[in-house]
Structures are given as structure tokens and as C-alpha cells.
Amino acid sequence: MSKENKPGFWERNRLSGGYVLRKTVTKWGVSIIRFVLLFGLCFMILQPVLNKISVSFMTEADLYNPIVISIPEHFTTENYLLAAELMSYQKAVVNSLLISFTIAVLQISVCLLVGYGFARFEFPLKKFWFACVMLVILIPPQTIASSLHLHFRFFDILGIFKATTGNTLNLRGNVLPYYLMSAGCMGLKNGLYIFMIRQFFRNIPADLEEAAYVDGCGMFQTFTKIMLPQTKPIITSCFLFAFVWQWTDGFYSKMFLGGTKLVSTGLARLVDSLQAFIQRLTGTLTTVSVAYSNCILATGTLMIIVPIIVLYLFAQRSFVESISTSGIKM
Amino acid sequence: MHKRKKYVGLQRRKARAGYLFIMPFIIGFLVFMVRPLFQSLYMSFCTVELGAGTFNTVWAGLENYWNAFRVDPEYNRLLVEEMTRMMVYSAAIIVFSFFIALILNQEFRGRALVRAIFFLPVILSSGVIIGMESNNQLMANLANTIEQTTSGVSITGALEEILRTSGVGVRAFETVFELIDNIYDVAIASGIQIIIFLSGLQTIPKSMYEAADIEGCTSWESLWKITFPMISSLFLVNWIYTIVDFSMRSDNAVIEKIQKVMIEQLRYGPASAMSWVYFLLNLAFIGVTTLVISRGVYYYE
């Protein structure tokens, strides 16, 4: 059959006995259904965010106005100013950035070591220690929270502090214990990172390392010079997880970092601070209307997630690619 | 003696290096996990008295557990509610994320964008933000207003009415309706699970589907005969992850209760008892379901 007189669609359909038509209709049908479904679901996920954006620009009068639904009548940025003041936003962002970044770096570097150790070396009791990693994943931090609380309230190493100063150290509300815990892989979801990193290393062929050993490279040097350069995808994804989860974490922040102003604890306390703020203004005991406090809350939430979303947009491609190529295979 | 013989020469050096590599974990585990774990277990049997600069524990036997179950007015109810909610939602999350992963694995225009949107919940559902979401009254008011202005025309509402009046399996339907009404919660909790399923789906060789297609397999059949067995191990992983994730969420009623008892009322003993009961229940649930699911898991190779 020459190129000039390629048969038309219907001609081909007739020749194939209706197969072409059926195939085309199914293909289009599937895409249309898929489009509608995905559009709906994406809208559902995005809708609260969009909604918050529109609410955050409304004045209080707009909130009660039944005609105003998504486009504010009196456009205002006052909510942002108020929320920023209540959360001490600038300070909190700087603190949170600093803490989330350092914690994430610390956690990931330690977890990399541990994950590599589990993936590549044979040693006695390996199964037992790995079971401990699983246990760390499974134990909710809340279970040990109360005793950790006391552990750091009356902190002491082998009674040294008690002997020298006559008192135990109160490390609660201090940043130090959390860094210590992170260095010991006991931070937020660290078991999960160890697990993911181990799976990743197991998928890398061992030939390169063997070659390095044969050439006289030490164990640690092999790790830093040969293995680390290959781990970019898993480091990216784990780092992002660690950063984001640390950024929004309320549990550990409330427990250890209570004294430091952070965006997550600021947000959790936002409604109360709003109430206190208004009471100070009016001088009388007043309750803030639900609508208004929710409006401020929406603004605060937006202000918290904007930095992460910016980060996410930059890292999105490498994040999604890395997580799907690194493969959390079992 | 037998063990030591096994690790000689290079092997022995490697074993030592292995221990050095996992040393941070061992130290961290011993210092920050083992002690608090046993201490909290011990405290759950004690009355803890906070003094100036120190604290005393007085052995109280099973009193805290008795308190949690028989004296505390809410704990039982919260526990039962949370466990049921967890079962229903975990199942829904697994099904939903598998379905979405199947769709996102297909080729279509704008796939990168849709994927990015579906992974957004990983951020939106973390930490303090999820708690904000669930009790936002303003949104609820807004939804009410919209519902009223559309004068109650709702396909799902009509469908629910029809199914309700049919009178068969009403209770099962009610659960499904609740899930559909809360589909947002399901979607927002399944970000990681979608990623895990998707990464699994991408490891299935294309040649398998081609072979099945040539043999006359429909896509429906190859879904059950190829896709399902090939990523069945991921179902297990996702199931465990979902349950763990669910039991640690900050808007979890039991967790809130424990936090309240511990931090506001400073009653460490009862709080430990409550969290141990919850933890053990979760562990038992994970154990039983893992056993059941792992029977169905198929390992390729």
C-alpha cells in the first residue's frame, strides 16, 4: 500500500470489521472519564487551599456577608499582618528554618550511615538490631512521651550533674535534647528513613565497592567516596521528608522546643493568642467570633505552608522522580 | 565460640565496620528508647508525684489501668471509636491509593501536574496542619451556604436516599456513605501510599503486559493476574504504614486525651497506662492483619 492513498478511517474500520472504531471510542471514553475523575479529585485536594487564599483576603464584614463566597468585597491584607504579629512570623520562620534544616541534615546523615551499615555488612545480631529499627517505626512517640518528658526534665548522665551542682539539669524547653535524639536516630520518623535508605542501598550493585576494597580503600572511605555520590535521589527525598515533617511537627516541637518560637507551635497557639490579643485591646473578657478566628487561622496556615510549597515547587521534579526511581521495594 | 569462628579475617573486619556504621542507632536506641520505654511501662503501674527537683514513683499495681477503663468517663469510648475509625479508614486509604496509583501510572497529558497535586497532601496532612483542617468551622459554614444556595440538588444525596430505602445492608451502606462524605480525609492521608504503590508499579516489566495482551488477556484480567500479585508485598507495607500513620496523627482523639492527661493535668501514671493500652492494641491489630495479609503476598523470583 503506497503512502499517497492511505485508506481513510472508515475504510480501515470496515476492513478491520469494526475493531478500529471500537478501539478509538474506548480510548476516548477512558480519557474523558479519567479527565473528569482526576479533575474532580485534584479540585478536591486544592479546594481548601484556594478557599483559604480567598478567605485570608476578606475583612470581617465579608465573612458574614452571605453574598460573598469566594471573591472578597473589601480586599484587605490586614489578616496577614495580624497573623504575622501573633505568630511573631519573621522570628518564627528564621527559627524554624534553622532548626528544620539542621535537624534534617543531622538526621539524614546519621540515617545514611545506619542504613548503609544495615544494607551492606554482615554482623552478629543484625536481625535483632533491624527488628529494633522496625520497633522504632512502630512505637508511637506518644507512648514514651511521658517518660521522655521526665527524662529531660531531670536530665543527668550517671549522676555527674547531681554530684557537682547538687541538682539535675532541666533540659525541657531546650533545643539540645532534640539534637541529641536526632543524632541517635530517634527523631521524628527516623526509623522510616533508615528503612528507605537501606532499601535503596540494597538495590545498588556491590561490584563498585568490591573494586574499591581490592584497590585498598577503607570501609569508611568507600562509603564517602564511592557510595555517597550515587545516593542523590534518596538523599533528596529523605531530606525533603525530614524537612517538611520537622517544619510542621507539633509533637516534638511542643515537647522539646517549647521555649523557641516556631511556626508550627505558633500556628497551634494562634487562636489563643488572638483571643489574648483582643482582650488586651478591649480590656474586657471577650470571645472572638468563630468566623474571625478561623479566618486568622486560615491565614496563618497559608503563611506556614507557603515556604514549603515554594520548596516543593523547586524540588518537586527531582522529588517525585527520585522517589519513584529509588523505589521503596520490599 | 561457634559464632566467632564464622567471622574471621575480612569478614570480621567488615562485621566490626558494620557495627561502627550502625553505632549511632544502637546508642540512640539504648539511651533514648529502651530506658524511656521501660520507664514508661513501669510508670504505668505507679503513681508519679512531682516534687521540687525530683519525682517519686509509688507502686500502685493495676490502679492506673483500672482508672483508664473503669473510672475515666471518655477513655473507653474514644478507644473503641478510634479503633473502628482506623480499620475503616485504613482499608479505604489502601483501596483509594491503589486506584489512584493505577491511574497516575498511565500515560496522559498533564501527568506531571496531576502527580504533583496528588503528592501535595504529604505536606498538607503533616503535623499541626491536619488538626487545623478537621475543625475548621468556617469551611463547614461555607459548605452549608453553598448547599443551601444550590437548593439541595445533590446526586450523592439522592443516591443515598435510594440505597437507604432499599433496606438491604443499611449499616454497611452507612459506613460507605461516611467514607464518601469524608473522601477528602482519605485523599489527604494517602500521599505516601500513592508514592509507594507508584514506585512498585513502575518496577513491573512492560513485557509481562505485552505477553498477556498477545495471549488475549483483557486489561481487567491482567490487573488481577499481573499487577495485583506483583505489588502485593507493597500492600503489606502500605497497610502497616497507614495504621502507624493513623495511630500517630495529632487529631487522633486518644492521643489528644493522653496529651491532655499528661501535659495539662500532669498525671504521668495514668497517661502512660493509657498510651500503653493503645500501643498494645495497635500492635496486636498490626500483628493479626499482617499475618492475614502476608499469606496472600506473592514474592516474585
XYZ file of C-alpha atoms in Angstrom:
631
model
C 0.000 0.000 0.000
C 1.588 3.284 -1.098
C 1.693 6.375 1.077
C -0.480 8.589 -1.164
C -3.685 6.654 -0.923
C -3.695 5.713 2.699
C -7.182 4.426 3.475
C -9.452 6.721 5.498
C -10.658 5.999 8.992
C -13.955 4.425 7.941
C -12.254 2.390 5.274
C -9.856 0.965 7.821
C -12.728 0.412 10.193
C -14.638 -1.553 7.570
C -11.588 -3.639 6.764
C -10.976 -4.481 10.402
C -14.600 -5.403 10.996
C -15.370 -2.544 13.422
C -12.265 -3.077 15.527
C -10.692 0.350 14.835
C -13.880 2.214 15.729
C -14.334 0.296 18.936
C -10.718 0.854 19.926
C -10.897 4.591 19.267
C -14.169 5.013 21.137
C -12.812 3.135 24.153
C -9.634 5.187 24.111
C -11.526 8.466 24.083
C -14.034 7.250 26.630
C -11.290 6.246 29.013
C -9.517 9.580 28.654
C -12.708 11.545 29.221
C -13.635 9.559 32.333
C -10.083 9.827 33.590
C -10.056 13.567 32.996
C -13.322 14.123 34.864
C -12.222 11.939 37.755
C -8.775 13.453 38.117
C -10.105 16.964 37.702
C -12.584 16.377 40.492
C -10.041 14.835 42.816
C -7.413 17.490 42.127
C -10.008 20.147 42.759
C -10.924 18.455 45.994
C -7.316 18.475 47.167
C -6.682 22.046 46.070
C -10.014 23.480 47.131
C -9.220 24.032 50.829
C -6.039 25.829 49.846
C -7.830 28.013 47.307
C -10.560 28.636 49.829
C -8.068 29.707 52.441
C -6.483 32.078 49.976
C -9.784 33.786 49.282
C -10.811 33.891 52.936
C -7.490 35.327 54.011
C -8.092 38.480 51.985
C -11.559 39.176 53.430
C -12.448 41.708 56.057
C -14.567 40.573 58.970
C -17.670 42.075 57.397
C -17.183 39.963 54.295
C -17.161 36.784 56.338
C -20.738 37.384 57.467
C -21.935 38.622 54.135
C -23.940 35.794 52.573
C -23.365 37.137 49.067
C -19.599 36.962 49.359
C -18.434 33.425 48.814
C -15.024 33.376 47.256
C -14.175 36.851 45.992
C -13.825 39.355 48.834
C -15.774 42.594 48.543
C -13.369 44.613 50.657
C -9.938 43.410 49.762
C -7.551 43.558 52.698
C -4.147 42.321 53.755
C -4.746 43.102 57.394
C -5.258 39.447 58.286
C -1.738 38.692 57.172
C -0.323 41.490 59.253
C -2.267 40.393 62.313
C -1.392 36.708 61.929
C 2.240 37.605 61.362
C 2.268 39.639 64.534
C 0.525 36.972 66.593
C 2.910 34.230 65.478
C 5.950 36.569 65.507
C 6.251 35.301 61.986
C 9.663 36.580 60.969
C 11.367 35.290 64.043
C 9.476 32.014 63.919
C 10.341 31.451 60.273
C 14.017 32.078 60.873
C 13.978 29.757 63.893
C 12.023 27.077 62.086
C 14.225 27.268 59.009
C 17.327 26.969 61.118
C 16.032 24.108 63.236
C 14.350 22.175 60.452
C 17.402 22.478 58.246
C 19.970 21.476 60.843
C 17.778 18.700 62.209
C 17.094 17.337 58.728
C 20.789 17.396 57.806
C 21.754 15.715 61.056
C 19.043 13.073 60.866
C 19.698 12.210 57.247
C 23.452 11.954 57.630
C 23.126 9.666 60.627
C 20.410 7.614 58.968
C 22.582 7.282 55.866
C 25.356 5.725 57.933
C 22.984 3.379 59.703
C 21.080 2.463 56.570
C 24.340 1.696 54.789
C 25.503 -0.411 57.694
C 22.331 -2.467 57.582
C 22.390 -2.847 53.826
C 25.989 -3.862 53.257
C 27.527 -5.534 56.268
C 27.034 -8.884 57.888
C 27.485 -8.863 61.615
C 26.190 -10.800 64.580
C 22.768 -9.783 65.915
C 21.986 -7.888 62.714
C 18.444 -9.266 62.621
C 17.892 -8.202 66.195
C 19.001 -4.633 65.577
C 16.912 -4.416 62.476
C 13.924 -5.593 64.468
C 14.701 -2.705 66.794
C 14.511 -0.343 63.813
C 11.089 -1.741 62.998
C 10.092 -1.291 66.621
C 11.147 2.353 66.452
C 8.920 2.794 63.409
C 6.002 1.133 65.155
C 6.199 2.705 68.600
C 4.207 5.904 68.597
C 6.311 8.618 70.233
C 3.343 9.323 72.461
C 3.873 6.029 74.240
C 7.252 7.022 75.570
C 6.442 10.707 75.673
C 5.631 10.904 79.349
C 8.857 9.300 80.437
C 10.958 11.232 77.937
C 9.356 14.270 79.429
C 10.683 13.342 82.837
C 13.948 12.053 81.404
C 14.783 15.513 80.140
C 13.136 17.359 82.993
C 15.573 15.715 85.403
C 18.392 15.070 82.972
C 21.568 13.529 84.272
C 24.366 11.384 82.953
C 25.337 8.798 85.557
C 24.669 11.279 88.357
C 27.512 13.614 87.340
C 25.494 16.788 87.446
C 23.844 15.868 90.680
C 27.222 15.360 92.296
C 28.770 18.581 91.020
C 25.955 21.103 91.186
C 23.650 19.345 93.586
C 20.845 19.414 91.082
C 19.796 17.699 87.900
C 19.631 19.575 84.644
C 16.315 20.753 83.345
C 16.586 20.305 79.608
C 12.919 20.769 78.879
C 12.204 23.635 76.538
C 15.799 23.359 75.410
C 16.917 22.551 71.888
C 19.792 20.315 72.904
C 17.924 17.082 73.751
C 16.281 17.056 70.392
C 19.607 17.328 68.609
C 20.927 14.520 70.770
C 17.936 12.380 69.905
C 18.338 13.146 66.220
C 21.995 12.172 66.392
C 20.820 8.879 67.857
C 18.270 8.254 65.089
C 15.367 8.710 67.476
C 13.886 11.809 65.910
C 10.647 12.132 64.047
C 10.081 9.090 61.802
C 13.794 8.306 61.652
C 13.139 4.583 61.553
C 11.363 5.135 58.281
C 14.351 6.937 56.784
C 16.696 4.149 57.858
C 14.387 1.658 56.245
C 14.122 3.595 52.985
C 17.864 4.208 52.777
C 18.591 0.552 53.444
C 16.233 -0.498 50.653
C 17.945 1.971 48.362
C 21.467 0.715 49.096
C 20.378 -2.858 48.632
C 19.427 -2.083 45.053
C 22.878 -0.731 44.161
C 25.185 -3.453 42.837
C 28.076 -4.249 45.160
C 30.723 -4.518 42.410
C 31.975 -0.961 42.795
C 32.640 -1.405 46.466
C 34.396 -4.698 45.899
C 36.634 -2.958 43.392
C 37.333 -0.192 45.888
C 38.224 -2.710 48.593
C 40.541 -4.538 46.232
C 42.265 -1.251 45.459
C 42.877 -0.739 49.137
C 40.133 1.689 50.019
C 38.955 1.604 53.622
C 35.367 0.914 54.663
C 34.513 4.463 55.559
C 36.374 5.936 52.631
C 34.492 3.603 50.303
C 31.271 4.863 51.771
C 32.095 8.544 51.342
C 33.920 8.353 48.012
C 32.080 5.594 46.167
C 28.602 5.211 47.616
C 27.621 8.723 48.625
C 27.800 10.218 45.133
C 25.241 7.653 43.990
C 22.715 8.409 46.678
C 21.494 11.753 45.451
C 17.915 10.611 44.757
C 17.331 9.029 48.145
C 19.020 11.904 49.946
C 16.780 14.382 48.153
C 13.599 12.586 49.061
C 14.551 11.785 52.638
C 15.816 15.294 53.214
C 12.572 16.763 51.927
C 10.539 14.447 54.117
C 12.628 15.282 57.132
C 12.495 18.991 56.479
C 8.780 19.166 55.832
C 7.799 16.911 58.695
C 10.015 18.806 61.055
C 8.598 22.092 59.802
C 5.008 21.157 60.565
C 5.642 18.869 63.510
C 3.696 19.776 66.589
C 4.550 16.910 68.891
C 8.303 17.078 69.336
C 8.246 20.835 68.946
C 5.792 21.194 71.784
C 7.726 18.792 73.945
C 11.333 19.890 73.464
C 11.277 23.222 71.742
C 8.510 24.843 73.747
C 10.704 27.821 74.588
C 11.672 28.542 70.991
C 9.259 30.355 68.726
C 8.477 28.069 65.807
C 5.906 28.313 63.072
C 4.268 25.011 64.000
C 3.759 25.801 67.664
C 2.811 29.345 66.722
C 0.070 28.042 64.496
C -1.178 25.631 67.123
C -1.460 28.505 69.569
C -2.792 31.054 67.105
C -6.416 31.132 68.242
C -5.468 31.526 71.877
C -3.062 34.330 71.097
C -5.750 36.027 69.046
C -8.073 35.894 71.994
C -5.447 37.280 74.313
C -4.594 39.996 71.841
C -8.183 41.175 71.520
C -8.660 41.055 75.246
C -5.675 43.296 75.664
C -7.111 45.722 73.121
C -10.585 45.960 74.584
C -9.636 45.403 78.178
C -12.633 43.177 78.782
C -13.182 39.467 78.590
C -14.409 38.845 75.080
C -14.691 35.778 72.950
C -13.594 36.106 69.363
C -16.212 35.064 66.846
C -15.679 31.653 65.311
C -15.638 33.022 61.805
C -12.980 35.599 62.531
C -10.691 33.269 64.444
C -10.993 30.720 61.660
C -10.163 33.394 59.141
C -6.988 34.257 61.023
C -6.247 30.556 61.363
C -6.618 30.081 57.621
C -4.255 32.975 57.039
C -1.754 31.533 59.483
C -1.937 28.093 57.868
C -1.314 29.638 54.466
C 1.662 31.534 55.778
C 3.099 28.316 57.133
C 2.652 26.230 54.035
C 3.806 28.875 51.563
C 7.519 28.351 52.335
C 7.153 24.586 51.991
C 5.187 24.884 48.788
C 7.908 27.091 47.325
C 10.455 24.467 48.324
C 8.228 21.739 46.935
C 7.825 23.515 43.598
C 11.586 23.785 43.234
C 12.278 20.244 44.325
C 9.091 18.672 43.003
C 10.540 17.136 39.878
C 13.581 15.619 41.499
C 11.473 14.597 44.488
C 8.852 12.718 42.503
C 11.422 11.239 40.129
C 13.719 10.191 42.927
C 11.029 8.551 44.980
C 9.692 6.590 42.051
C 13.066 5.541 40.702
C 14.674 4.806 44.027
C 11.753 2.548 44.640
C 10.751 1.517 48.112
C 10.912 -2.087 47.095
C 10.462 -4.876 49.533
C 32.543 -19.933 70.028
C 30.698 -21.130 67.015
C 29.653 -17.621 66.072
C 33.135 -16.196 66.445
C 34.587 -18.802 64.127
C 32.282 -17.601 61.399
C 33.662 -14.073 61.407
C 37.370 -14.183 60.597
C 39.699 -12.024 58.520
C 37.953 -9.623 56.192
C 34.576 -10.825 57.377
C 35.496 -9.936 60.881
C 36.724 -6.522 59.851
C 33.508 -5.991 57.950
C 31.449 -7.045 60.926
C 33.264 -4.516 63.035
C 32.753 -1.825 60.395
C 29.073 -2.739 60.249
C 28.756 -2.210 63.955
C 30.544 1.107 63.682
C 28.124 2.193 60.986
C 25.029 1.369 62.982
C 26.564 2.587 66.240
C 24.576 5.866 66.305
C 21.388 3.891 66.135
C 22.419 1.484 68.874
C 23.435 4.306 71.199
C 20.310 6.291 70.428
C 18.138 3.241 70.878
C 19.664 2.334 74.213
C 19.709 5.860 75.606
C 16.520 7.355 74.264
C 14.294 4.381 73.593
C 14.939 1.452 75.893
C 15.081 3.397 79.111
C 12.051 5.594 78.482
C 10.178 2.576 77.184
C 10.717 0.550 80.340
C 10.325 3.595 82.499
C 7.011 4.412 80.928
C 5.923 0.806 81.305
C 6.947 0.952 84.945
C 5.255 4.295 85.455
C 2.022 2.924 84.120
C 1.932 0.769 87.252
C 2.810 3.652 89.549
C 1.604 6.890 90.951
C 4.060 9.595 89.992
C 4.479 12.510 92.331
C 6.296 15.554 91.083
C 8.381 17.285 93.698
C 10.835 20.148 93.598
C 13.791 18.995 91.547
C 12.840 15.340 91.623
C 9.998 12.927 91.196
C 8.806 9.960 93.174
C 7.149 6.838 91.930
C 4.956 4.792 94.221
C 3.960 1.325 93.133
C 0.240 1.255 92.578
C -0.312 -2.028 90.778
C -3.031 -2.091 88.200
C -4.731 1.009 89.526
C -3.932 3.180 86.531
C -5.301 0.589 84.130
C -8.380 0.220 86.279
C -8.721 4.001 86.224
C -8.399 4.196 82.472
C -11.041 1.569 81.821
C -13.499 1.942 84.671
C -13.175 5.426 86.104
C -12.280 7.704 83.228
C -15.524 8.689 81.515
C -14.210 9.034 77.979
C -11.322 6.660 77.501
C -13.253 3.503 76.599
C -15.487 5.281 74.174
C -12.590 7.109 72.495
C -10.603 3.914 72.224
C -13.391 1.984 70.539
C -14.218 4.870 68.234
C -10.629 5.379 67.163
C -10.009 1.681 66.545
C -13.090 1.320 64.351
C -12.301 4.514 62.529
C -8.781 3.270 61.972
C -9.912 -0.024 60.461
C -12.434 1.528 58.109
C -10.210 4.389 57.034
C -7.078 2.303 56.578
C -8.931 -0.030 54.251
C -10.350 2.921 52.344
C -6.956 4.596 52.109
C -5.337 1.452 50.702
C -8.038 0.986 48.071
C -8.045 4.655 47.144
C -4.285 4.985 46.867
C -4.004 1.794 44.805
C -6.650 3.086 42.438
C -5.016 6.499 42.110
C -1.593 4.937 41.615
C -3.034 2.828 38.784
C -4.393 5.947 37.112
C -1.274 8.018 37.662
C 0.815 5.243 36.166
C -0.927 5.635 32.805
C 0.309 7.913 30.087
C -1.702 11.086 29.635
C -1.197 14.777 29.177
C -0.509 16.840 32.265
C 0.529 13.785 34.238
C 3.379 15.608 35.946
C 0.992 18.291 37.185
C -1.577 15.802 38.459
C 1.131 13.820 40.227
C 2.436 16.960 41.863
C -1.068 17.772 43.110
C -1.618 14.303 44.489
C 1.644 14.378 46.396
C 0.770 17.747 47.879
C -1.125 16.046 50.748
C 2.224 14.758 52.010
C 2.741 18.363 53.027
C -0.847 19.294 53.744
C -1.541 16.376 56.030
C 1.521 16.618 58.201
C 1.906 17.714 61.773
C -0.148 20.581 63.079
C -1.865 21.400 59.808
C -4.100 18.329 59.756
C -5.552 19.260 63.108
C -6.375 22.714 61.785
C -8.178 21.242 58.826
C -10.591 18.985 60.620
C -12.182 21.526 62.931
C -12.489 24.475 60.671
C -15.982 25.744 61.274
C -15.772 28.481 58.731
C -15.366 25.952 55.954
C -18.289 23.980 57.299
C -20.412 27.118 57.298
C -19.325 27.862 53.776
C -20.258 24.358 52.680
C -23.671 24.809 54.293
C -24.232 28.074 52.477
C -23.308 26.525 49.173
C -25.549 23.567 49.817
C -28.464 25.838 50.600
C -27.968 28.048 47.585
C -27.924 25.053 45.287
C -31.303 24.179 46.868
C -30.359 20.690 47.864
C -29.759 19.273 44.413
C -27.218 16.566 45.068
C -26.670 13.376 43.152
C -24.979 11.646 46.045
C -27.809 12.682 48.372
C -30.401 11.232 46.026
C -28.395 8.033 45.616
C -28.037 7.700 49.362
C -31.784 8.061 49.757
C -32.477 5.352 47.187
C -29.981 2.942 48.726
C -31.248 3.646 52.217
C -34.840 2.878 51.338
C -33.856 -0.343 49.619
C -33.321 -1.627 53.147
C -30.574 -4.136 52.371
C -27.384 -3.889 54.410
C -28.159 -0.415 55.672
C -25.324 -0.397 58.152
C -22.722 -1.276 55.560
C -24.097 1.461 53.351
C -23.887 3.959 56.173
C -20.181 3.234 56.548
C -19.659 3.699 52.838
C -21.609 6.964 52.886
C -19.500 8.215 55.746
C -16.371 7.395 53.788
C -17.666 9.136 50.692
C -18.567 12.187 52.707
C -15.066 12.189 54.115
C -13.266 11.375 50.892
C -11.127 14.428 51.482
C -9.706 12.878 54.643
C -8.958 9.701 52.736
C -7.302 11.533 49.856
C -5.241 13.709 52.122
C -3.951 10.747 54.111
C -2.829 8.718 51.112
C 0.028 10.759 49.665
C 2.866 8.467 50.713
C 0.896 5.336 49.928
C 0.337 6.540 46.361
C 4.069 7.157 46.000
C 4.895 3.689 47.286
C 2.375 1.977 45.006
C 3.533 4.039 42.055
C 7.152 3.114 42.614
C 6.080 -0.518 42.751
C 4.017 -0.280 39.581
C 6.981 1.131 37.703
C 9.114 -1.870 38.519
C 6.727 -4.298 36.790
C 8.266 -5.135 33.417
C 6.215 -3.967 30.433
C 6.923 -7.238 28.656
C 4.598 -9.075 31.023
C 1.628 -6.980 29.971
C 2.586 -7.350 26.328
C 2.750 -11.098 26.606
C -0.608 -11.171 28.374
C -2.099 -8.883 25.730
C -0.921 -11.116 22.921
C -2.352 -14.155 24.661
C -5.711 -12.395 24.646
C -5.829 -11.163 28.212
C -8.069 -8.150 28.812
C -6.754 -5.286 30.909
C -9.150 -6.274 33.691
C -7.663 -9.757 33.794
C -4.091 -8.539 33.657
C -4.853 -6.193 36.545
C -5.742 -9.158 38.747
C -3.261 -11.654 37.337
C -0.196 -9.434 36.891
C -0.434 -6.086 38.658
C -2.004 -7.354 41.827
C 0.397 -10.197 42.613
C 3.426 -8.193 41.528
C 2.879 -5.401 44.013
C 1.139 -7.434 46.683
C 4.093 -7.006 49.042
C 3.556 -3.275 48.864
C 0.030 -3.748 50.140
C 1.536 -5.092 53.320
C 3.965 -2.193 53.637
C 1.284 0.357 52.932
C -1.120 -1.260 55.337
C 1.373 -1.095 58.170
C 2.401 2.432 57.252
C -1.229 3.557 57.127
C -2.073 2.131 60.518
C 1.040 3.563 62.126
C 0.433 6.898 60.498
C -3.184 6.880 61.585
C -2.380 5.999 65.166
C 0.108 8.871 65.420
C -1.933 11.619 63.853
C -2.253 14.663 66.018
C -6.014 14.863 65.551
C -6.392 11.355 66.921
C -8.834 11.528 69.827
C -6.987 9.007 72.017
C -3.675 10.801 71.539
C -5.313 14.110 72.389
C -6.744 12.554 75.506
C -3.332 11.224 76.556
C -1.692 14.567 75.911
C -4.344 16.281 77.960
C -3.913 13.954 80.908
C -0.135 14.209 80.777
C 0.681 17.807 79.987
C -2.293 19.650 81.418
C -3.143 17.514 84.422
C 0.426 16.255 84.968
C -0.847 12.777 85.754
C 2.025 10.798 84.265
C 0.982 7.400 85.565
C -2.496 7.248 84.042
C -1.198 8.809 80.823
C 1.416 6.065 80.469
C -1.164 3.390 81.165
C -3.488 4.805 78.533
C -0.780 5.059 75.914
C 0.432 1.534 76.617
C -3.051 0.122 76.204
C -3.417 1.993 72.938
C 0.011 0.930 71.710
C -0.523 -2.723 72.539
C -3.926 -2.723 70.867
C -2.406 -1.211 67.748
C 0.458 -3.663 67.797
C -1.947 -6.590 68.151
C -4.034 -5.264 65.305
C -0.986 -4.808 63.084
C 0.251 -8.270 64.003
C -3.006 -10.036 63.212
C -3.654 -8.207 59.951
C -0.031 -8.630 58.865
C -0.323 -12.377 59.356
C -3.507 -12.467 57.305
C -2.196 -10.252 54.520
C 1.233 -11.852 54.289
C -0.435 -15.150 53.430
C -1.714 -13.536 50.277
C 1.545 -11.837 49.395
C 3.254 -13.242 46.363
C 7.012 -12.914 46.009
C 8.355 -12.831 42.501
C 11.703 -14.612 41.795
